[in-house]
């Protein structure tokens, strides 16, 4: 019989495993239940830990949410960058900016709704709001940089500064995401495309 070898993780490795499991459980529960309905106990149970682990690693539900958002943002920015590198027309640029929550992506739609719940809840917690706002600004700055390259290549002059365009698109996406959740008959994708067509006018000859 062979000798069974037990792989022992270092304390740092154990902490990293715990962190990643809590992060994944948080993403799953927050998306499924929404920010307001999800509880620290439910997230901890899904990850296989106690609620104390959530507070130790993230400081609470708000901190866990921000960590989940940060991870999601990195994936989104990478995908957006790859997509914008391929666009070859104004129409393709506009299509690339329509949130997946406006299509048949139900997971994205639930995430969009949870994000709006978080934004409403965090207004009562100045410290958490400041952290969220700072992260959002960093996210927006990176989107602006990606759009600058695409607009320059396509010879498109935005109707307003790109810094403002990105803020408006974020606000529009959140509001239309809620509208779609309440009234699925609303063609939110068409509405978003119409607004973006104004923001990204046809290139001048």
PDB file of C-alpha atoms in Angstrom:
ATOM      1  CA  UNK A   1       0.000   0.000   0.000  1.00  0.00           C
ATOM      2  CA  UNK A   2       1.262   3.462  -0.796  1.00  0.00           C
ATOM      3  CA  UNK A   3       1.909   6.003   1.853  1.00  0.00           C
ATOM      4  CA  UNK A   4      -0.785   8.661   1.891  1.00  0.00           C
ATOM      5  CA  UNK A   5       0.679  12.134   1.845  1.00  0.00           C
ATOM      6  CA  UNK A   6      -1.170  14.926   3.586  1.00  0.00           C
ATOM      7  CA  UNK A   7      -0.641  18.336   2.064  1.00  0.00           C
ATOM      8  CA  UNK A   8      -0.580  20.913   4.822  1.00  0.00           C
ATOM      9  CA  UNK A   9      -1.298  24.496   3.928  1.00  0.00           C
ATOM     10  CA  UNK A  10       0.533  27.310   5.590  1.00  0.00           C
ATOM     11  CA  UNK A  11      -1.504  29.720   7.682  1.00  0.00           C
ATOM     12  CA  UNK A  12      -1.320  32.305   4.910  1.00  0.00           C
ATOM     13  CA  UNK A  13      -2.526  29.740   2.346  1.00  0.00           C
ATOM     14  CA  UNK A  14      -5.393  28.716   4.621  1.00  0.00           C
ATOM     15  CA  UNK A  15      -6.408  32.347   4.990  1.00  0.00           C
ATOM     16  CA  UNK A  16      -6.332  32.784   1.212  1.00  0.00           C
ATOM     17  CA  UNK A  17      -8.531  29.724   0.708  1.00  0.00           C
ATOM     18  CA  UNK A  18     -11.004  31.052   3.270  1.00  0.00           C
ATOM     19  CA  UNK A  19     -10.970  34.466   1.598  1.00  0.00           C
ATOM     20  CA  UNK A  20     -11.672  33.017  -1.849  1.00  0.00           C
ATOM     21  CA  UNK A  21     -14.454  30.730  -0.594  1.00  0.00           C
ATOM     22  CA  UNK A  22     -16.172  33.599   1.196  1.00  0.00           C
ATOM     23  CA  UNK A  23     -15.806  35.771  -1.891  1.00  0.00           C
ATOM     24  CA  UNK A  24     -17.392  33.148  -4.130  1.00  0.00           C
ATOM     25  CA  UNK A  25     -20.187  32.459  -1.643  1.00  0.00           C
ATOM     26  CA  UNK A  26     -20.794  36.195  -1.329  1.00  0.00           C
ATOM     27  CA  UNK A  27     -21.046  36.621  -5.080  1.00  0.00           C
ATOM     28  CA  UNK A  28     -23.496  33.724  -5.344  1.00  0.00           C
ATOM     29  CA  UNK A  29     -25.742  34.735  -2.435  1.00  0.00           C
ATOM     30  CA  UNK A  30     -25.729  38.469  -3.208  1.00  0.00           C
ATOM     31  CA  UNK A  31     -26.627  37.844  -6.820  1.00  0.00           C
ATOM     32  CA  UNK A  32     -29.300  35.283  -5.956  1.00  0.00           C
ATOM     33  CA  UNK A  33     -30.887  37.076  -3.003  1.00  0.00           C
ATOM     34  CA  UNK A  34     -30.021  40.720  -3.646  1.00  0.00           C
ATOM     35  CA  UNK A  35     -27.988  42.950  -1.341  1.00  0.00           C
ATOM     36  CA  UNK A  36     -30.792  43.747   1.086  1.00  0.00           C
ATOM     37  CA  UNK A  37     -32.127  40.208   1.535  1.00  0.00           C
ATOM     38  CA  UNK A  38     -28.737  38.483   1.749  1.00  0.00           C
ATOM     39  CA  UNK A  39     -27.378  38.008   5.270  1.00  0.00           C
ATOM     40  CA  UNK A  40     -23.880  37.508   6.630  1.00  0.00           C
ATOM     41  CA  UNK A  41     -25.029  34.251   8.237  1.00  0.00           C
ATOM     42  CA  UNK A  42     -26.332  32.920   4.908  1.00  0.00           C
ATOM     43  CA  UNK A  43     -23.102  33.814   3.105  1.00  0.00           C
ATOM     44  CA  UNK A  44     -20.954  32.250   5.833  1.00  0.00           C
ATOM     45  CA  UNK A  45     -23.022  29.075   5.840  1.00  0.00           C
ATOM     46  CA  UNK A  46     -22.764  28.695   2.062  1.00  0.00           C
ATOM     47  CA  UNK A  47     -18.985  29.069   2.288  1.00  0.00           C
ATOM     48  CA  UNK A  48     -18.776  26.610   5.193  1.00  0.00           C
ATOM     49  CA  UNK A  49     -17.584  29.086   7.815  1.00  0.00           C
ATOM     50  CA  UNK A  50     -18.972  31.099  10.708  1.00  0.00           C
ATOM     51  CA  UNK A  51     -20.184  34.684  10.390  1.00  0.00           C
ATOM     52  CA  UNK A  52     -17.054  35.766  12.234  1.00  0.00           C
ATOM     53  CA  UNK A  53     -14.976  34.779   9.202  1.00  0.00           C
ATOM     54  CA  UNK A  54     -16.907  37.226   7.031  1.00  0.00           C
ATOM     55  CA  UNK A  55     -16.244  40.075   9.455  1.00  0.00           C
ATOM     56  CA  UNK A  56     -12.584  39.107   9.838  1.00  0.00           C
ATOM     57  CA  UNK A  57     -11.912  39.075   6.101  1.00  0.00           C
ATOM     58  CA  UNK A  58     -14.261  41.803   4.854  1.00  0.00           C
ATOM     59  CA  UNK A  59     -15.548  43.770   7.836  1.00  0.00           C
ATOM     60  CA  UNK A  60     -19.175  42.899   7.073  1.00  0.00           C
ATOM     61  CA  UNK A  61     -21.618  42.635   4.198  1.00  0.00           C
ATOM     62  CA  UNK A  62     -20.723  46.031   2.721  1.00  0.00           C
ATOM     63  CA  UNK A  63     -17.021  45.179   2.595  1.00  0.00           C
ATOM     64  CA  UNK A  64     -17.727  41.786   1.073  1.00  0.00           C
ATOM     65  CA  UNK A  65     -19.943  43.416  -1.543  1.00  0.00           C
ATOM     66  CA  UNK A  66     -17.162  45.823  -2.481  1.00  0.00           C
ATOM     67  CA  UNK A  67     -14.669  42.967  -2.788  1.00  0.00           C
ATOM     68  CA  UNK A  68     -17.060  41.071  -5.047  1.00  0.00           C
ATOM     69  CA  UNK A  69     -17.620  44.199  -7.146  1.00  0.00           C
ATOM     70  CA  UNK A  70     -13.886  44.817  -7.453  1.00  0.00           C
ATOM     71  CA  UNK A  71     -13.343  41.285  -8.763  1.00  0.00           C
ATOM     72  CA  UNK A  72     -16.287  41.623 -11.154  1.00  0.00           C
ATOM     73  CA  UNK A  73     -14.999  44.992 -12.345  1.00  0.00           C
ATOM     74  CA  UNK A  74     -11.621  43.576 -13.319  1.00  0.00           C
ATOM     75  CA  UNK A  75     -13.272  40.885 -15.428  1.00  0.00           C
ATOM     76  CA  UNK A  76     -15.640  43.439 -16.978  1.00  0.00           C
ATOM     77  CA  UNK A  77     -12.850  45.852 -17.875  1.00  0.00           C
ATOM     78  CA  UNK A  78     -10.802  43.128 -19.502  1.00  0.00           C
ATOM     79  CA  UNK A  79     -13.767  41.989 -21.590  1.00  0.00           C
ATOM     80  CA  UNK A  80     -14.730  45.559 -22.496  1.00  0.00           C
ATOM     81  CA  UNK A  81     -11.172  46.335 -23.547  1.00  0.00           C
ATOM     82  CA  UNK A  82     -11.034  43.280 -25.782  1.00  0.00           C
ATOM     83  CA  UNK A  83     -14.420  44.156 -27.287  1.00  0.00           C
ATOM     84  CA  UNK A  84     -13.559  47.796 -27.941  1.00  0.00           C
ATOM     85  CA  UNK A  85     -10.314  46.747 -29.603  1.00  0.00           C
ATOM     86  CA  UNK A  86     -12.398  44.884 -32.177  1.00  0.00           C
ATOM     87  CA  UNK A  87     -15.105  47.460 -32.925  1.00  0.00           C
ATOM     88  CA  UNK A  88     -14.878  48.905 -36.418  1.00  0.00           C
ATOM     89  CA  UNK A  89     -17.889  51.215 -36.569  1.00  0.00           C
ATOM     90  CA  UNK A  90     -20.002  53.592 -34.508  1.00  0.00           C
ATOM     91  CA  UNK A  91     -22.815  51.027 -34.411  1.00  0.00           C
ATOM     92  CA  UNK A  92     -20.491  48.369 -33.010  1.00  0.00           C
ATOM     93  CA  UNK A  93     -19.218  50.821 -30.400  1.00  0.00           C
ATOM     94  CA  UNK A  94     -22.756  51.556 -29.212  1.00  0.00           C
ATOM     95  CA  UNK A  95     -23.637  47.849 -29.142  1.00  0.00           C
ATOM     96  CA  UNK A  96     -20.536  47.110 -27.057  1.00  0.00           C
ATOM     97  CA  UNK A  97     -21.688  49.576 -24.391  1.00  0.00           C
ATOM     98  CA  UNK A  98     -25.187  48.169 -23.896  1.00  0.00           C
ATOM     99  CA  UNK A  99     -25.163  46.335 -20.531  1.00  0.00           C
ATOM    100  CA  UNK A 100     -25.650  42.581 -20.664  1.00  0.00           C
ATOM    101  CA  UNK A 101     -28.387  43.054 -18.055  1.00  0.00           C
ATOM    102  CA  UNK A 102     -30.501  44.543 -20.869  1.00  0.00           C
ATOM    103  CA  UNK A 103     -30.358  41.354 -22.900  1.00  0.00           C
ATOM    104  CA  UNK A 104     -31.425  37.852 -21.878  1.00  0.00           C
ATOM    105  CA  UNK A 105     -28.678  37.530 -19.250  1.00  0.00           C
ATOM    106  CA  UNK A 106     -30.772  36.942 -16.134  1.00  0.00           C
ATOM    107  CA  UNK A 107     -27.722  36.684 -13.878  1.00  0.00           C
ATOM    108  CA  UNK A 108     -26.574  40.129 -15.039  1.00  0.00           C
ATOM    109  CA  UNK A 109     -30.078  41.508 -14.520  1.00  0.00           C
ATOM    110  CA  UNK A 110     -30.196  40.235 -10.931  1.00  0.00           C
ATOM    111  CA  UNK A 111     -26.731  41.647 -10.292  1.00  0.00           C
ATOM    112  CA  UNK A 112     -27.788  45.040 -11.634  1.00  0.00           C
ATOM    113  CA  UNK A 113     -30.755  45.112  -9.262  1.00  0.00           C
ATOM    114  CA  UNK A 114     -28.577  44.091  -6.309  1.00  0.00           C
ATOM    115  CA  UNK A 115     -26.154  46.898  -7.182  1.00  0.00           C
ATOM    116  CA  UNK A 116     -28.913  49.477  -7.010  1.00  0.00           C
ATOM    117  CA  UNK A 117     -29.994  48.088  -3.625  1.00  0.00           C
ATOM    118  CA  UNK A 118     -26.435  48.494  -2.385  1.00  0.00           C
ATOM    119  CA  UNK A 119     -26.217  52.076  -3.646  1.00  0.00           C
ATOM    120  CA  UNK A 120     -29.422  52.986  -1.810  1.00  0.00           C
ATOM    121  CA  UNK A 121     -28.345  51.249   1.408  1.00  0.00           C
ATOM    122  CA  UNK A 122     -24.798  52.614   1.484  1.00  0.00           C
ATOM    123  CA  UNK A 123     -25.990  56.230   1.496  1.00  0.00           C
ATOM    124  CA  UNK A 124     -26.662  55.702   5.218  1.00  0.00           C
ATOM    125  CA  UNK A 125     -23.057  54.646   5.856  1.00  0.00           C
ATOM    126  CA  UNK A 126     -20.641  57.474   4.942  1.00  0.00           C
ATOM    127  CA  UNK A 127     -17.465  55.420   5.338  1.00  0.00           C
ATOM    128  CA  UNK A 128     -18.710  52.604   3.102  1.00  0.00           C
ATOM    129  CA  UNK A 129     -20.099  55.157   0.644  1.00  0.00           C
ATOM    130  CA  UNK A 130     -16.684  56.846   0.393  1.00  0.00           C
ATOM    131  CA  UNK A 131     -14.967  53.530  -0.340  1.00  0.00           C
ATOM    132  CA  UNK A 132     -17.576  52.676  -2.975  1.00  0.00           C
ATOM    133  CA  UNK A 133     -17.352  56.099  -4.607  1.00  0.00           C
ATOM    134  CA  UNK A 134     -13.560  55.933  -4.807  1.00  0.00           C
ATOM    135  CA  UNK A 135     -13.698  52.481  -6.401  1.00  0.00           C
ATOM    136  CA  UNK A 136     -16.350  53.682  -8.858  1.00  0.00           C
ATOM    137  CA  UNK A 137     -14.208  56.648  -9.895  1.00  0.00           C
ATOM    138  CA  UNK A 138     -11.251  54.358 -10.563  1.00  0.00           C
ATOM    139  CA  UNK A 139     -13.506  52.120 -12.636  1.00  0.00           C
ATOM    140  CA  UNK A 140     -14.824  55.075 -14.619  1.00  0.00           C
ATOM    141  CA  UNK A 141     -11.336  56.420 -15.292  1.00  0.00           C
ATOM    142  CA  UNK A 142     -10.321  53.119 -16.845  1.00  0.00           C
ATOM    143  CA  UNK A 143     -13.446  53.003 -19.001  1.00  0.00           C
ATOM    144  CA  UNK A 144     -12.740  56.546 -20.182  1.00  0.00           C
ATOM    145  CA  UNK A 145      -9.238  55.479 -21.245  1.00  0.00           C
ATOM    146  CA  UNK A 146     -10.658  52.532 -23.203  1.00  0.00           C
ATOM    147  CA  UNK A 147     -13.267  54.717 -24.899  1.00  0.00           C
ATOM    148  CA  UNK A 148     -10.716  57.374 -25.792  1.00  0.00           C
ATOM    149  CA  UNK A 149      -8.797  54.853 -27.840  1.00  0.00           C
ATOM    150  CA  UNK A 150     -11.893  53.542 -29.614  1.00  0.00           C
ATOM    151  CA  UNK A 151     -13.272  57.004 -30.364  1.00  0.00           C
ATOM    152  CA  UNK A 152      -9.927  58.196 -31.674  1.00  0.00           C
ATOM    153  CA  UNK A 153      -9.628  55.173 -33.976  1.00  0.00           C
ATOM    154  CA  UNK A 154     -13.190  55.591 -35.265  1.00  0.00           C
ATOM    155  CA  UNK A 155     -12.902  59.410 -35.562  1.00  0.00           C
ATOM    156  CA  UNK A 156     -15.877  59.900 -33.233  1.00  0.00           C
ATOM    157  CA  UNK A 157     -16.176  63.107 -31.227  1.00  0.00           C
ATOM    158  CA  UNK A 158     -18.438  62.492 -28.186  1.00  0.00           C
ATOM    159  CA  UNK A 159     -21.198  65.052 -27.652  1.00  0.00           C
ATOM    160  CA  UNK A 160     -19.954  65.686 -24.098  1.00  0.00           C
ATOM    161  CA  UNK A 161     -16.623  64.875 -22.377  1.00  0.00           C
ATOM    162  CA  UNK A 162     -16.065  61.137 -21.984  1.00  0.00           C
ATOM    163  CA  UNK A 163     -15.766  61.533 -18.204  1.00  0.00           C
ATOM    164  CA  UNK A 164     -19.378  62.734 -18.215  1.00  0.00           C
ATOM    165  CA  UNK A 165     -20.468  60.138 -20.759  1.00  0.00           C
ATOM    166  CA  UNK A 166     -19.274  57.307 -18.537  1.00  0.00           C
ATOM    167  CA  UNK A 167     -21.062  58.671 -15.462  1.00  0.00           C
ATOM    168  CA  UNK A 168     -24.286  59.127 -17.421  1.00  0.00           C
ATOM    169  CA  UNK A 169     -24.087  55.639 -18.899  1.00  0.00           C
ATOM    170  CA  UNK A 170     -23.578  54.143 -15.445  1.00  0.00           C
ATOM    171  CA  UNK A 171     -26.569  55.989 -14.023  1.00  0.00           C
ATOM    172  CA  UNK A 172     -28.656  55.157 -17.061  1.00  0.00           C
ATOM    173  CA  UNK A 173     -27.745  51.503 -16.834  1.00  0.00           C
ATOM    174  CA  UNK A 174     -28.794  51.281 -13.197  1.00  0.00           C
ATOM    175  CA  UNK A 175     -32.099  53.074 -13.707  1.00  0.00           C
ATOM    176  CA  UNK A 176     -33.036  51.133 -16.822  1.00  0.00           C
ATOM    177  CA  UNK A 177     -32.029  47.898 -15.122  1.00  0.00           C
ATOM    178  CA  UNK A 178     -34.577  48.577 -12.396  1.00  0.00           C
ATOM    179  CA  UNK A 179     -37.184  49.540 -14.984  1.00  0.00           C
ATOM    180  CA  UNK A 180     -36.643  46.238 -16.779  1.00  0.00           C
ATOM    181  CA  UNK A 181     -37.002  44.333 -13.502  1.00  0.00           C
ATOM    182  CA  UNK A 182     -40.318  46.057 -12.789  1.00  0.00           C
ATOM    183  CA  UNK A 183     -41.609  46.191 -16.366  1.00  0.00           C
ATOM    184  CA  UNK A 184     -39.993  43.560 -18.621  1.00  0.00           C
ATOM    185  CA  UNK A 185     -42.024  44.834 -21.564  1.00  0.00           C
ATOM    186  CA  UNK A 186     -39.902  47.992 -21.712  1.00  0.00           C
ATOM    187  CA  UNK A 187     -37.266  47.752 -24.443  1.00  0.00           C
ATOM    188  CA  UNK A 188     -34.458  49.098 -22.276  1.00  0.00           C
ATOM    189  CA  UNK A 189     -31.778  48.053 -24.762  1.00  0.00           C
ATOM    190  CA  UNK A 190     -33.348  50.254 -27.445  1.00  0.00           C
ATOM    191  CA  UNK A 191     -33.648  53.147 -25.001  1.00  0.00           C
ATOM    192  CA  UNK A 192     -29.996  52.836 -24.005  1.00  0.00           C
ATOM    193  CA  UNK A 193     -28.917  52.611 -27.640  1.00  0.00           C
ATOM    194  CA  UNK A 194     -30.887  55.762 -28.432  1.00  0.00           C
ATOM    195  CA  UNK A 195     -29.188  57.743 -25.684  1.00  0.00           C
ATOM    196  CA  UNK A 196     -25.751  56.485 -26.704  1.00  0.00           C
ATOM    197  CA  UNK A 197     -26.436  57.413 -30.324  1.00  0.00           C
ATOM    198  CA  UNK A 198     -26.808  61.009 -29.142  1.00  0.00           C
ATOM    199  CA  UNK A 199     -23.648  60.825 -27.047  1.00  0.00           C
ATOM    200  CA  UNK A 200     -21.616  59.269 -29.849  1.00  0.00           C
ATOM    201  CA  UNK A 201     -22.710  61.122 -33.017  1.00  0.00           C
ATOM    202  CA  UNK A 202     -21.779  60.121 -36.533  1.00  0.00           C
ATOM    203  CA  UNK A 203     -18.198  61.027 -37.429  1.00  0.00           C
ATOM    204  CA  UNK A 204     -17.912  64.243 -39.400  1.00  0.00           C
ATOM    205  CA  UNK A 205     -16.689  63.948 -42.962  1.00  0.00           C
TER     206      UNK A 205
END
